[in-house]
Coordinates of C-alpha atoms (C1' of nucleotides) in Angstrom, one line a residue:
Chain A
M1 CA -30.5 15.0 -20.1
V2 CA -27.0 13.7 -19.6
Q3 CA -25.9 11.9 -16.5
I4 CA -22.5 12.7 -15.0
S5 CA -21.7 9.0 -14.9
D6 CA -21.9 8.9 -18.7
L7 CA -19.7 11.9 -19.4
S8 CA -16.9 9.8 -21.0
Q9 CA -19.2 9.2 -23.9
Y10 CA -19.5 13.0 -24.6
E11 CA -15.8 14.0 -24.8
E12 CA -15.4 17.3 -26.7
Q13 CA -19.2 17.6 -26.9
Q14 CA -21.6 20.1 -25.5
V15 CA -24.0 18.7 -22.8
T16 CA -26.5 20.0 -20.3
L17 CA -26.2 18.7 -16.7
K18 CA -28.8 19.1 -14.0
G19 CA -27.8 18.8 -10.4
W20 CA -26.7 20.3 -7.1
V21 CA -23.7 22.3 -6.0
A22 CA -21.6 19.9 -3.8
T23 CA -18.8 22.4 -3.3
R24 CA -17.7 25.7 -4.9
R25 CA -14.7 27.9 -4.9
T26 CA -14.8 31.4 -6.5
G27 CA -12.1 33.6 -7.8
G28 CA -12.0 37.0 -9.5
K29 CA -12.4 35.8 -13.0
I30 CA -12.8 32.0 -12.5
A31 CA -15.0 29.9 -10.4
F32 CA -15.2 26.2 -9.7
I33 CA -18.3 24.2 -8.9
T34 CA -18.4 20.5 -8.1
L35 CA -21.7 19.4 -9.4
R36 CA -23.4 16.2 -8.3
D37 CA -26.5 14.7 -9.9
G38 CA -26.7 11.4 -8.0
S39 CA -24.9 9.4 -10.7
G40 CA -21.5 11.0 -9.9
Y41 CA -19.5 14.2 -9.3
V42 CA -17.9 16.5 -11.9
E43 CA -15.8 19.6 -11.5
C44 CA -17.3 22.5 -13.6
V45 CA -15.1 25.5 -14.6
I46 CA -16.8 28.8 -14.9
D47 CA -14.4 31.1 -16.8
L48 CA -15.3 34.8 -17.4
Q49 CA -14.1 34.3 -20.9
N50 CA -16.9 31.8 -21.6
V51 CA -19.9 33.3 -19.8
S52 CA -21.4 36.8 -19.6
E53 CA -20.6 39.2 -16.7
E54 CA -24.1 38.8 -15.4
E55 CA -23.9 35.0 -15.4
F56 CA -20.5 35.1 -13.7
E57 CA -21.8 37.4 -11.0
A58 CA -24.8 35.1 -10.5
A59 CA -22.4 32.1 -10.3
K60 CA -20.6 33.8 -7.4
R61 CA -23.8 34.0 -5.5
I62 CA -24.6 30.3 -5.9
T63 CA -24.6 28.6 -2.5
Q64 CA -23.7 25.0 -1.5
E65 CA -26.6 22.6 -2.5
S66 CA -28.3 25.1 -4.8
S67 CA -29.9 23.3 -7.7
I68 CA -28.6 24.4 -11.1
I69 CA -28.5 23.5 -14.8
L70 CA -25.1 23.8 -16.5
T71 CA -24.4 23.7 -20.2
G72 CA -20.9 23.3 -21.5
M73 CA -18.1 21.3 -23.1
V74 CA -16.9 18.0 -21.7
I75 CA -13.1 18.2 -21.6
K76 CA -10.7 15.5 -20.7
N77 CA -8.5 16.6 -17.7
E78 CA -6.4 14.1 -15.9
R79 CA -6.2 16.4 -12.9
Q80 CA -9.9 15.8 -12.1
S81 CA -11.0 12.8 -10.1
G82 CA -13.4 11.5 -12.7
G83 CA -11.0 12.3 -15.6
Y84 CA -13.3 15.0 -17.1
E85 CA -14.4 18.5 -16.4
L86 CA -17.1 20.8 -17.8
Q87 CA -16.2 24.1 -19.4
V88 CA -19.4 26.0 -18.6
K89 CA -21.1 28.2 -21.2
K90 CA -24.5 28.6 -19.6
I91 CA -25.7 28.7 -16.1
E92 CA -29.4 28.4 -15.1
V93 CA -30.3 28.6 -11.4
V94 CA -33.3 26.4 -10.4
H95 CA -33.1 27.3 -6.7
I96 CA -30.7 29.1 -4.4
A97 CA -30.2 27.0 -1.3
E98 CA -30.3 28.5 2.2
E99 CA -27.1 28.0 4.2
F100 CA -26.5 24.3 4.3
P101 CA -26.2 22.9 7.8
L102 CA -23.5 20.3 6.8
G103 CA -20.2 21.9 6.0
K104 CA -16.8 20.6 5.0
K105 CA -15.8 20.4 8.7
E106 CA -16.3 17.2 10.5
H107 CA -19.6 16.8 12.5
G108 CA -20.6 14.7 15.4
P109 CA -22.7 11.6 15.0
D110 CA -25.9 13.0 16.6
F111 CA -25.8 16.1 14.6
L112 CA -25.4 14.1 11.4
L113 CA -28.3 11.7 12.3
N114 CA -30.5 14.7 13.1
H115 CA -29.8 15.9 9.5
R116 CA -29.9 12.4 8.0
H117 CA -32.2 13.7 5.2
L118 CA -29.5 16.1 4.1
W119 CA -26.5 14.0 5.2
L120 CA -27.5 11.5 2.5
R121 CA -26.2 14.0 0.0
S122 CA -22.6 13.7 1.2
K123 CA -20.2 11.7 -0.9
K124 CA -19.5 8.9 1.6
Q125 CA -23.2 8.3 2.3
W126 CA -23.8 8.4 -1.5
A127 CA -21.2 5.8 -1.9
I128 CA -22.5 3.6 0.9
L129 CA -26.1 3.7 -0.5
R130 CA -24.9 2.8 -4.0
I131 CA -23.0 -0.2 -2.6
R132 CA -26.2 -1.1 -0.7
N133 CA -28.1 -1.1 -4.0
Q134 CA -25.4 -3.1 -5.8
L135 CA -25.3 -5.6 -2.9
K136 CA -29.1 -6.1 -3.1
M137 CA -28.8 -6.8 -6.9
S138 CA -25.9 -9.1 -6.4
I139 CA -27.8 -11.1 -3.9
H140 CA -30.8 -11.5 -6.2
H141 CA -28.5 -12.5 -9.1
F142 CA -26.9 -15.2 -7.0
F143 CA -30.1 -16.9 -6.1
Q144 CA -32.0 -16.3 -9.3
D145 CA -29.1 -17.8 -11.3
R146 CA -29.3 -20.9 -9.1
G147 CA -33.1 -21.6 -9.4
F148 CA -34.2 -20.1 -6.1
I149 CA -37.6 -18.5 -5.9
Q150 CA -37.9 -15.2 -4.1
T151 CA -40.7 -15.4 -1.6
D152 CA -42.1 -13.2 1.1
S153 CA -42.9 -14.0 4.7
P154 CA -45.6 -12.1 6.6
I155 CA -44.4 -9.0 8.4
L156 CA -47.2 -9.3 11.0
T157 CA -47.3 -12.6 12.6
G158 CA -48.7 -14.5 15.6
N159 CA -45.5 -16.6 15.9
A160 CA -42.6 -15.6 17.9
A161 CA -39.7 -17.5 16.4
E162 CA -37.3 -17.3 19.3
G163 CA -39.2 -15.9 22.3
T164 CA -41.3 -12.8 22.7
S165 CA -39.2 -10.5 24.9
D166 CA -37.8 -8.4 22.1
L167 CA -40.9 -8.1 19.8
F168 CA -43.0 -5.2 18.8
G169 CA -46.6 -6.1 19.5
T170 CA -50.1 -4.9 18.8
E171 CA -53.5 -6.2 19.9
F172 CA -55.2 -5.1 16.6
Y173 CA -56.3 -8.5 15.3
K174 CA -58.0 -10.0 18.4
E175 CA -58.4 -8.8 22.0
G176 CA -56.0 -10.6 24.3
V177 CA -53.9 -11.9 21.3
E178 CA -50.7 -10.1 20.4
A179 CA -49.7 -9.8 16.8
Y180 CA -46.0 -9.2 16.4
L181 CA -43.8 -7.5 13.8
S182 CA -41.7 -10.3 12.4
Q183 CA -38.2 -10.8 13.7
S184 CA -37.4 -13.4 11.2
G185 CA -39.1 -14.9 8.1
Q186 CA -37.5 -18.3 8.5
L187 CA -40.4 -20.5 9.7
Y188 CA -42.5 -19.3 6.8
A189 CA -39.6 -19.7 4.4
E190 CA -39.4 -23.4 5.5
A191 CA -43.1 -23.9 4.6
T192 CA -42.5 -22.2 1.3
A193 CA -39.5 -24.3 0.6
M194 CA -41.7 -27.4 0.9
A195 CA -43.8 -25.9 -1.9
M196 CA -41.1 -24.4 -4.1
G197 CA -38.0 -26.4 -3.4
K198 CA -35.4 -23.6 -3.0
V199 CA -36.5 -20.2 -1.8
Y200 CA -35.2 -17.0 -0.3
T201 CA -36.8 -14.1 1.5
F202 CA -35.5 -10.6 1.5
G203 CA -37.6 -8.6 4.0
P204 CA -37.6 -6.3 7.0
C205 CA -37.1 -7.6 10.5
F206 CA -38.0 -5.8 13.8
R207 CA -36.4 -6.3 17.1
A208 CA -37.5 -4.3 20.2
E209 CA -34.1 -4.5 21.8
K210 CA -33.0 -1.4 23.7
S211 CA -29.5 -1.9 22.4
V212 CA -28.0 1.3 21.2
T213 CA -24.7 0.1 19.7
P214 CA -22.8 0.5 16.4
R215 CA -24.1 -2.9 15.3
H216 CA -27.9 -2.8 16.1
L217 CA -31.0 -1.4 14.5
S218 CA -34.5 -2.0 15.6
E219 CA -35.6 -2.2 11.9
F220 CA -33.3 -4.0 9.5
W221 CA -33.4 -6.3 6.5
M222 CA -32.5 -9.9 6.3
I223 CA -32.0 -12.5 3.5
E224 CA -33.2 -16.0 4.5
P225 CA -32.7 -18.8 2.0
E226 CA -34.3 -22.2 2.7
M227 CA -33.6 -25.3 0.7
A228 CA -35.4 -28.7 0.7
F229 CA -33.1 -31.7 0.7
Y230 CA -30.1 -29.8 1.9
D231 CA -28.0 -31.0 4.8
L232 CA -25.6 -28.8 6.9
D233 CA -22.6 -29.5 4.6
M234 CA -24.6 -28.5 1.5
D235 CA -25.8 -25.4 3.4
M236 CA -22.2 -24.5 4.3
D237 CA -21.1 -24.9 0.7
L238 CA -23.9 -22.6 -0.5
I239 CA -23.1 -20.0 2.2
E240 CA -19.4 -20.0 1.1
D241 CA -20.3 -19.6 -2.6
F242 CA -22.8 -17.0 -1.7
I243 CA -20.6 -14.8 0.4
R244 CA -17.7 -15.1 -2.1
F245 CA -20.0 -14.1 -5.0
I246 CA -21.6 -11.1 -3.4
I247 CA -18.3 -9.7 -2.1
T248 CA -16.5 -10.2 -5.4
D249 CA -19.4 -8.8 -7.4
V250 CA -19.7 -5.6 -5.4
F251 CA -16.0 -5.2 -5.5
E252 CA -15.9 -5.4 -9.3
K253 CA -18.9 -3.1 -9.8
C254 CA -18.3 -0.4 -7.1
Q255 CA -14.7 0.6 -7.5
T256 CA -15.6 4.3 -7.5
E257 CA -17.7 4.0 -4.4
L258 CA -15.1 1.9 -2.5
K259 CA -12.5 4.5 -3.4
A260 CA -14.7 7.3 -2.1
L261 CA -14.8 5.4 1.2
D262 CA -11.1 4.7 1.3
R263 CA -12.0 1.1 1.9
D264 CA -8.8 -1.0 2.0
T265 CA -8.8 -4.0 -0.2
F266 CA -7.7 -6.7 2.3
L267 CA -11.1 -8.4 2.4
F268 CA -11.3 -8.5 -1.4
E269 CA -7.8 -9.9 -1.9
H270 CA -8.4 -12.9 0.4
I271 CA -12.1 -13.7 -0.3
H272 CA -11.2 -16.2 -3.0
K273 CA -9.5 -18.5 -0.5
P274 CA -11.4 -21.4 1.1
F275 CA -13.2 -20.5 4.3
P276 CA -11.9 -22.5 7.2
R277 CA -14.6 -24.7 8.9
I278 CA -14.0 -25.4 12.6
T279 CA -16.3 -26.9 15.2
Y280 CA -17.5 -24.9 18.3
E281 CA -15.2 -27.0 20.5
E282 CA -12.2 -26.2 18.3
A283 CA -13.1 -22.6 18.3
V284 CA -13.2 -22.6 22.1
D285 CA -9.7 -24.1 22.2
I286 CA -8.5 -21.3 19.9
I287 CA -10.2 -18.5 21.9
R288 CA -8.7 -19.8 25.1
G289 CA -5.3 -19.9 23.6
E290 CA -5.1 -23.7 23.8
R291 CA -4.8 -24.2 20.1
E292 CA -3.0 -22.1 17.5
V293 CA -4.0 -21.0 14.1
N294 CA -1.2 -20.9 11.5
G295 CA 1.2 -20.3 14.4
K296 CA -0.9 -17.6 15.9
N297 CA -2.2 -17.7 19.4
A298 CA -5.3 -15.8 20.4
I299 CA -3.9 -14.6 23.7
T300 CA -0.5 -13.5 22.5
V301 CA -2.0 -11.8 19.5
Q302 CA -4.2 -9.7 21.8
E303 CA -1.2 -9.0 24.1
E304 CA 0.7 -7.8 21.0
D305 CA -2.2 -5.7 20.0
L306 CA -2.2 -4.1 23.5
A307 CA 1.5 -3.4 23.4
A308 CA 1.1 -1.8 19.9
V309 CA -1.7 0.4 21.2
E310 CA 0.3 1.5 24.2
A311 CA 3.3 2.3 22.0
K312 CA 1.1 4.2 19.6
L313 CA -0.4 6.0 22.5
T314 CA 3.0 7.3 23.6
V315 CA 3.9 8.4 20.1
T316 CA 0.6 10.2 19.6
K317 CA 0.8 12.0 22.8
A318 CA 4.3 13.2 22.0
E319 CA 3.1 14.3 18.5
I320 CA 0.3 16.3 20.0
E321 CA 2.5 18.1 22.4
E322 CA 5.1 18.8 19.7
T323 CA 2.4 20.3 17.4
E324 CA 0.9 22.4 20.2
V325 CA 4.3 23.9 20.9
L326 CA 4.7 24.7 17.2
L327 CA 1.2 26.3 17.3
K328 CA 2.3 28.8 19.9
G329 CA 4.8 30.4 17.4
N330 CA 3.9 32.9 14.6
M331 CA 2.9 31.5 11.3
K332 CA 0.7 32.0 8.3
K333 CA -3.0 31.3 8.6
G334 CA -2.9 28.3 6.3
K335 CA -0.1 26.7 8.2
R336 CA -1.9 27.3 11.5
N337 CA -5.1 25.7 10.2
Y338 CA -3.2 22.7 9.0
L339 CA -1.5 22.2 12.3
Q340 CA -4.7 22.8 14.2
S341 CA -6.6 20.2 12.2
K342 CA -3.7 17.8 12.7
V343 CA -4.0 18.3 16.5
D344 CA -7.8 17.7 16.3
K345 CA -7.3 14.5 14.4
L346 CA -4.6 13.3 16.7
K347 CA -6.7 14.0 19.7
K348 CA -9.5 12.0 18.3
E349 CA -7.1 9.1 17.6
L350 CA -5.8 9.4 21.1
K351 CA -9.3 9.0 22.5
Q352 CA -9.8 5.9 20.5
L353 CA -6.4 4.5 21.6
E354 CA -7.2 5.2 25.2
E355 CA -10.5 3.4 24.7
D356 CA -8.7 0.4 23.2
A357 CA -6.1 0.4 26.0
R358 CA -8.9 0.2 28.5
N359 CA -10.8 -2.5 26.6
I360 CA -8.2 -4.9 25.3
P361 CA -7.2 -6.2 28.8
L362 CA -10.9 -7.0 29.4
W363 CA -11.1 -8.8 26.1
I364 CA -8.0 -10.8 27.0
E365 CA -9.5 -11.9 30.3
S366 CA -12.7 -12.8 28.4
S367 CA -10.7 -15.0 26.1
K368 CA -8.6 -16.7 28.7
N369 CA -11.6 -17.5 31.0
F370 CA -14.1 -18.3 28.3
P371 CA -16.5 -20.8 29.8
R372 CA -16.8 -23.9 27.5
G373 CA -20.5 -24.4 26.5
E374 CA -21.5 -20.8 26.4
D375 CA -22.2 -18.6 23.3
F376 CA -19.4 -16.4 22.1
G377 CA -19.5 -12.8 23.1
A378 CA -18.3 -9.9 20.9
P379 CA -14.7 -10.0 22.2
N380 CA -14.5 -13.7 21.6
E381 CA -15.7 -13.4 18.0
R382 CA -13.3 -10.5 17.5
V383 CA -10.2 -12.5 18.5
L384 CA -11.3 -15.5 16.6
T385 CA -11.7 -13.6 13.3
R386 CA -8.6 -11.7 14.1
L387 CA -6.6 -14.9 13.4
F388 CA -8.1 -15.5 9.9
D389 CA -7.9 -13.7 6.5
T390 CA -11.2 -15.0 5.3
P391 CA -14.6 -15.5 6.9
V392 CA -14.5 -18.5 9.2
M393 CA -17.3 -21.0 9.7
V394 CA -18.0 -22.3 13.2
Y395 CA -20.3 -25.3 13.2
K396 CA -21.6 -28.1 15.6
W397 CA -22.8 -25.9 18.5
P398 CA -24.0 -27.0 21.9
R399 CA -27.7 -27.6 21.8
A400 CA -28.4 -25.6 24.9
I401 CA -27.4 -22.2 23.4
K402 CA -29.1 -22.5 20.0
A403 CA -32.6 -22.2 18.7
F404 CA -35.3 -24.9 19.1
Y405 CA -35.6 -25.7 15.4
M406 CA -31.9 -26.7 14.8
K407 CA -31.3 -30.4 14.0
R408 CA -29.4 -32.6 16.5
Y409 CA -26.5 -34.7 15.4
P410 CA -28.0 -38.2 15.5
D411 CA -24.7 -39.7 17.0
D412 CA -24.0 -36.7 19.3
P413 CA -27.4 -35.3 20.4
E414 CA -25.9 -32.6 22.7
Y415 CA -24.8 -30.8 19.6
I416 CA -26.8 -29.3 16.7
K417 CA -26.1 -28.9 13.0
G418 CA -25.8 -25.2 13.0
V419 CA -23.2 -22.8 11.7
D420 CA -22.2 -19.2 12.4
V421 CA -20.1 -17.4 9.8
L422 CA -17.8 -14.8 11.3
A423 CA -16.4 -12.1 9.0
P424 CA -12.6 -11.3 9.3
E425 CA -10.8 -8.2 10.6
G426 CA -12.6 -8.5 13.8
F427 CA -16.0 -7.9 12.3
G428 CA -17.9 -10.8 13.7
E429 CA -21.1 -12.7 12.8
V430 CA -22.7 -12.1 9.4
V431 CA -24.5 -15.4 8.8
G432 CA -26.2 -17.9 11.0
G433 CA -27.6 -21.1 9.5
S434 CA -28.6 -24.6 10.3
E435 CA -30.1 -27.8 9.2
R436 CA -33.6 -27.8 10.6
E437 CA -35.0 -30.5 12.8
D438 CA -37.2 -32.7 10.6
D439 CA -38.3 -35.3 13.1
L440 CA -41.7 -34.5 14.5
E441 CA -41.3 -35.9 18.0
V442 CA -37.8 -34.4 18.5
L443 CA -39.1 -31.0 17.3
L444 CA -42.1 -31.1 19.6
A445 CA -39.9 -32.1 22.6
S446 CA -37.6 -29.2 21.7
I447 CA -40.5 -26.7 21.6
R448 CA -41.6 -27.9 25.0
A449 CA -38.1 -27.7 26.4
H450 CA -37.8 -24.1 25.2
N451 CA -41.2 -23.3 27.0
L452 CA -42.7 -22.2 23.7
P453 CA -46.5 -22.3 23.1
E454 CA -47.1 -25.4 21.2
E455 CA -50.4 -24.2 19.7
V456 CA -49.0 -21.4 17.6
F457 CA -46.4 -23.8 16.1
Q458 CA -49.1 -26.3 15.0
W459 CA -48.7 -25.2 11.3
Y460 CA -44.9 -25.4 11.6
T461 CA -44.9 -28.9 13.0
D462 CA -47.3 -29.9 10.2
L463 CA -44.3 -29.6 7.9
R464 CA -42.9 -32.6 9.7
R465 CA -46.2 -34.5 9.2
Y466 CA -46.6 -34.3 5.5
G467 CA -43.5 -35.4 3.6
S468 CA -40.9 -34.2 6.0
V469 CA -37.4 -33.9 4.4
P470 CA -34.0 -32.8 5.5
H471 CA -33.7 -29.1 4.9
S472 CA -31.5 -26.3 5.7
G473 CA -31.2 -22.5 5.4
F474 CA -29.4 -19.5 6.7
G475 CA -29.9 -15.8 7.5
L476 CA -27.8 -12.9 6.4
G477 CA -28.1 -9.5 8.0
F478 CA -28.2 -7.1 5.1
E479 CA -27.1 -3.9 6.9
R480 CA -24.3 -5.8 8.7
T481 CA -23.1 -7.0 5.3
V482 CA -23.2 -3.5 3.9
M483 CA -21.2 -2.4 7.0
W484 CA -18.7 -5.1 6.5
I485 CA -18.1 -4.4 2.8
T486 CA -18.0 -0.6 3.1
G487 CA -16.0 -0.6 6.3
A488 CA -18.6 1.8 7.8
K489 CA -17.9 2.3 11.4
H490 CA -21.6 2.4 12.3
I491 CA -24.6 0.4 11.1
R492 CA -26.6 3.6 11.1
Q493 CA -24.8 4.7 8.0
T494 CA -25.8 1.6 6.0
I495 CA -29.6 2.3 5.7
P496 CA -31.1 5.5 4.4
F497 CA -33.2 6.2 7.5
P498 CA -32.0 4.2 10.5
R499 CA -34.4 3.2 13.3
Y500 CA -33.1 2.3 16.7
Y501 CA -34.0 2.8 20.3
G502 CA -34.0 6.6 20.7
R503 CA -34.4 7.5 17.0
L504 CA -37.6 7.8 15.1
F505 CA -36.8 11.0 13.1
P506 CA -36.1 12.0 10.5
Chain B
rG1 C1' -30.0 -3.7 32.0
rC2 C1' -24.6 -2.7 33.7
rC3 C1' -19.8 0.1 33.4
rU4 C1' -17.4 4.5 31.6
rC5 C1' -16.7 9.3 29.2
rC6 C1' -19.0 13.7 27.4
rU7 C1' -22.6 18.3 26.9
rU8 C1' -19.3 26.0 26.0
rA9 C1' -21.0 30.3 19.0
rG10 C1' -24.5 27.4 13.1
rC11 C1' -20.3 23.2 13.3
rU12 C1' -15.7 21.0 15.7
rC13 C1' -13.4 22.2 20.0
rA14 C1' -9.9 25.2 23.9
rG15 C1' -10.9 27.4 28.6
rU16 C1' -5.1 26.5 34.0
rU17 C1' -5.7 25.3 41.7
rG18 C1' -13.1 28.7 41.3
rG19 C1' -11.4 35.3 40.1
rU20 C1' -12.6 41.4 35.9
rU21 C1' -15.5 42.1 29.6
rA22 C1' -15.8 33.5 27.8
rG23 C1' -11.7 32.2 23.2
rA24 C1' -9.9 29.6 18.4
rG25 C1' -10.7 27.4 13.7
rC26 C1' -14.3 26.2 10.1
rG27 C1' -18.9 28.1 8.1
rU28 C1' -22.0 32.6 7.0
rC29 C1' -21.9 37.8 5.3
rG30 C1' -18.8 42.0 2.9
rG31 C1' -14.2 42.9 0.1
rA32 C1' -9.3 41.2 -2.7
rC33 C1' -7.3 37.0 -5.9
rU34 C1' -7.4 33.5 -13.5
rG35 C1' -6.9 26.5 -12.1
rU36 C1' -9.2 25.5 -7.2
rU37 C1' -10.0 20.3 -4.8
rA38 C1' -11.2 20.8 4.0
rA39 C1' -6.5 24.6 5.0
rU40 C1' -4.6 32.5 0.2
rC41 C1' -5.4 37.6 2.5
rC42 C1' -8.4 41.7 5.1
rG43 C1' -12.9 42.8 7.8
rC44 C1' -18.0 42.3 10.3
rA45 C1' -21.6 39.5 12.8
rG46 C1' -22.4 35.4 16.0
rG47 C1' -22.8 32.7 23.2
rU48 C1' -29.3 31.7 28.6
rC49 C1' -21.5 27.9 28.9
rC50 C1' -27.7 21.3 28.5
rU51 C1' -31.7 22.0 32.6
rA52 C1' -33.0 22.7 37.9
rG53 C1' -31.2 23.2 42.6
rG54 C1' -26.9 23.8 46.0
rU55 C1' -21.8 25.4 48.1
rU56 C1' -19.2 30.3 47.8
rC57 C1' -17.8 37.2 48.5
rG58 C1' -17.6 35.0 43.5
rA59 C1' -19.3 29.0 39.4
rG60 C1' -18.3 27.5 32.4
rU61 C1' -15.1 25.4 36.3
rC62 C1' -17.0 22.3 42.7
rC63 C1' -21.5 19.2 44.7
rU64 C1' -26.6 16.8 43.9
rA65 C1' -30.6 15.4 40.6
rG66 C1' -32.5 15.3 35.7
rA67 C1' -32.3 15.3 30.3
rG68 C1' -29.4 14.2 25.8
rG69 C1' -25.2 12.0 23.5
rG70 C1' -20.5 8.8 22.7
rG71 C1' -17.7 4.1 23.7
rG72 C1' -17.5 -0.9 26.0
rC73 C1' -20.4 -5.2 27.9
rG74 C1' -24.9 -8.1 27.7
rC75 C1' -28.8 -9.5 24.0
rC76 C1' -28.3 -10.3 18.9
rA77 C1' -28.4 -10.0 12.6

RNA sequence: GCCUCCUUAGCUCAGUUGGUUAGAGCGUCGGACUGUUAAUCCGCAGGUCCUAGGUUCGAGUCCUAGAGGGGGCGCCA
C-alpha cells in the first residue's frame, strides 16, 4: 500500500491508494476526487477514457468522505498543490458515506465541536494534529539529546501543589481523605531529579476551573523538566535553548502543515534572536509606559492600535455598504455568490473590529493604572509581548504573588528567583519556571505562610533534609505551545478531544 | 464569578417603526457540462423562528424567566 506522502517516489508508476474522499467535482466525462489518506492529499482524475462506463457512473455516485481504493498512474502536474496527480484506472468502493455534516461552507464553533470526531478529518485540523505530533517528538529529542531522563509523576495524588480550589477530587482511597487528579507533576519531578539528575515529565494535568475561554482546558498536557544543581540563570539558558529548538524543528519539519494553516512566518524569522530578559519591576515600568522598548512605548502603541482599528472599522463598513448596493443589481449566480461571501466575511471582520474597539480602551486603562506588586493580567501580558519580536523572559517576581516553593533572593528576600516566558505577537505566557527553595526552614515557613497542610508535604520537605541542592525547573503548557506555533485561534483545536467546563462529548 | 453580544432550513445568515402565505446562499437530491480546486446553468425538496409565560386585534420582531452558545475580564498553563 502506497501512502500519498510518498507519491514523489512513484512518478510515472502505477500505484494503489486507499483513503477517503475529501472533495469531489463531477463533469460529464471527467471527474475529480481529492483523496486523503491521513498522510496527505492528492487530486485524482477520473477520465472516461481510462475507466469503464460502469466505473465512471459509480464514481459520480461517490459522496464526500466515502472510503475508496484507487489504482492509477502517478503523474507530475505543477498545477496540483502536492505537485502530483493520480490518473485513475480502477475504482473500488469500500463504503459509500451518508451525507457528511461538515461541508465546505464555514461552520460555527459549537457545531464543529459537537462533530469533533468528524471535524478531525478536515485539512486544518489534520495539519494542527500533525504539528502536535511533531512538537511532541521535538520536545523528546531536545531533552533526550541532553541527557535528561523522561519520568512520570502520579496522576492521582494527595498533594495539592498550589491550593485545592481548582482540583478534581475523589474519596476513593480513604474515607474523609480526598485524592486529587494532578494539576502539576513538579513536586514529584523534584524528587525524581534528586535520584536521576536531570529529568522531565510529559503528562496530563487537570484543573477544575470553570473558565470557558480560548486559552483554557480542564484536561491538558504539560512538560516539566527539573534539574539538580541548576540555578535560575542556568534554568533561563535552558528554557531559551529549548524554545528556540522546538520552534525551529517544527518549522523545518512541518512546512506543508504550516502552509495549510496559512501561518505567517514572523515567529520563525525572529526566533533565532536572543530573548530579552527583564525583571518584574522593569516590566511594570514598560507596561505603565514609564520605560520604552526600542523606542516603543506601551501606551502609545496601544493608542495607535486603537486608531488603526477605528480606521479599519470605517473602511470595512463602507466596503460592506458598497458591496450590498452592488448585490441589489442583476448579475450571474457566480458573481452573486462571490459578493455574498465577501459581505459575510467582512461582517465577521467588522464584529471582531467592534469587539477590539470596545476592548482596547479597557486594556489601555489596565496598562496605565497597573498596580505595582500584582501579577500581570492578560491585557498586560499582551502589551508587553506586543513590543518584542521574540519571547521575552520576565524574572525576579514579588514573593507575595508566586508559589510557595520558589527560592528567595538571599540579598533581596521580597523577590523570588522565578521566570515567566511570554510569547510574542500578544500571545502571552507559555513557560513558568523557577529555582526551588532548597533551605528547609525557609521552605517550611513558606508552606505555613501559604496556609498549606504541612503533613502532606512531609515527603517533599525531606528533599531538603537529605542532600539538599540548588535545583530548578520549568513547566511548558503543551496545548498552549501548539496554539502558539500553529496560530490556532482556540486551544480547543490543539487537542483531538478537548475537555473543558461544558464539554465532555464527543 | 462578573460584563457584553447572540439563538430563524442540514450549515452560514437576512428579516425594516409589531401587520397577509418567513427569505437568500451553501449543502442534499434530479438533470446539463472534458481539467476542476468554496463560488457554471436549470429544477425539486427542506422551517414547532431555542423553551415557557406575558403584552397586543395581531409577535420571528416587544417584556419577563430559563436553557444553550460567542467575546472580554478574573483564575491560570
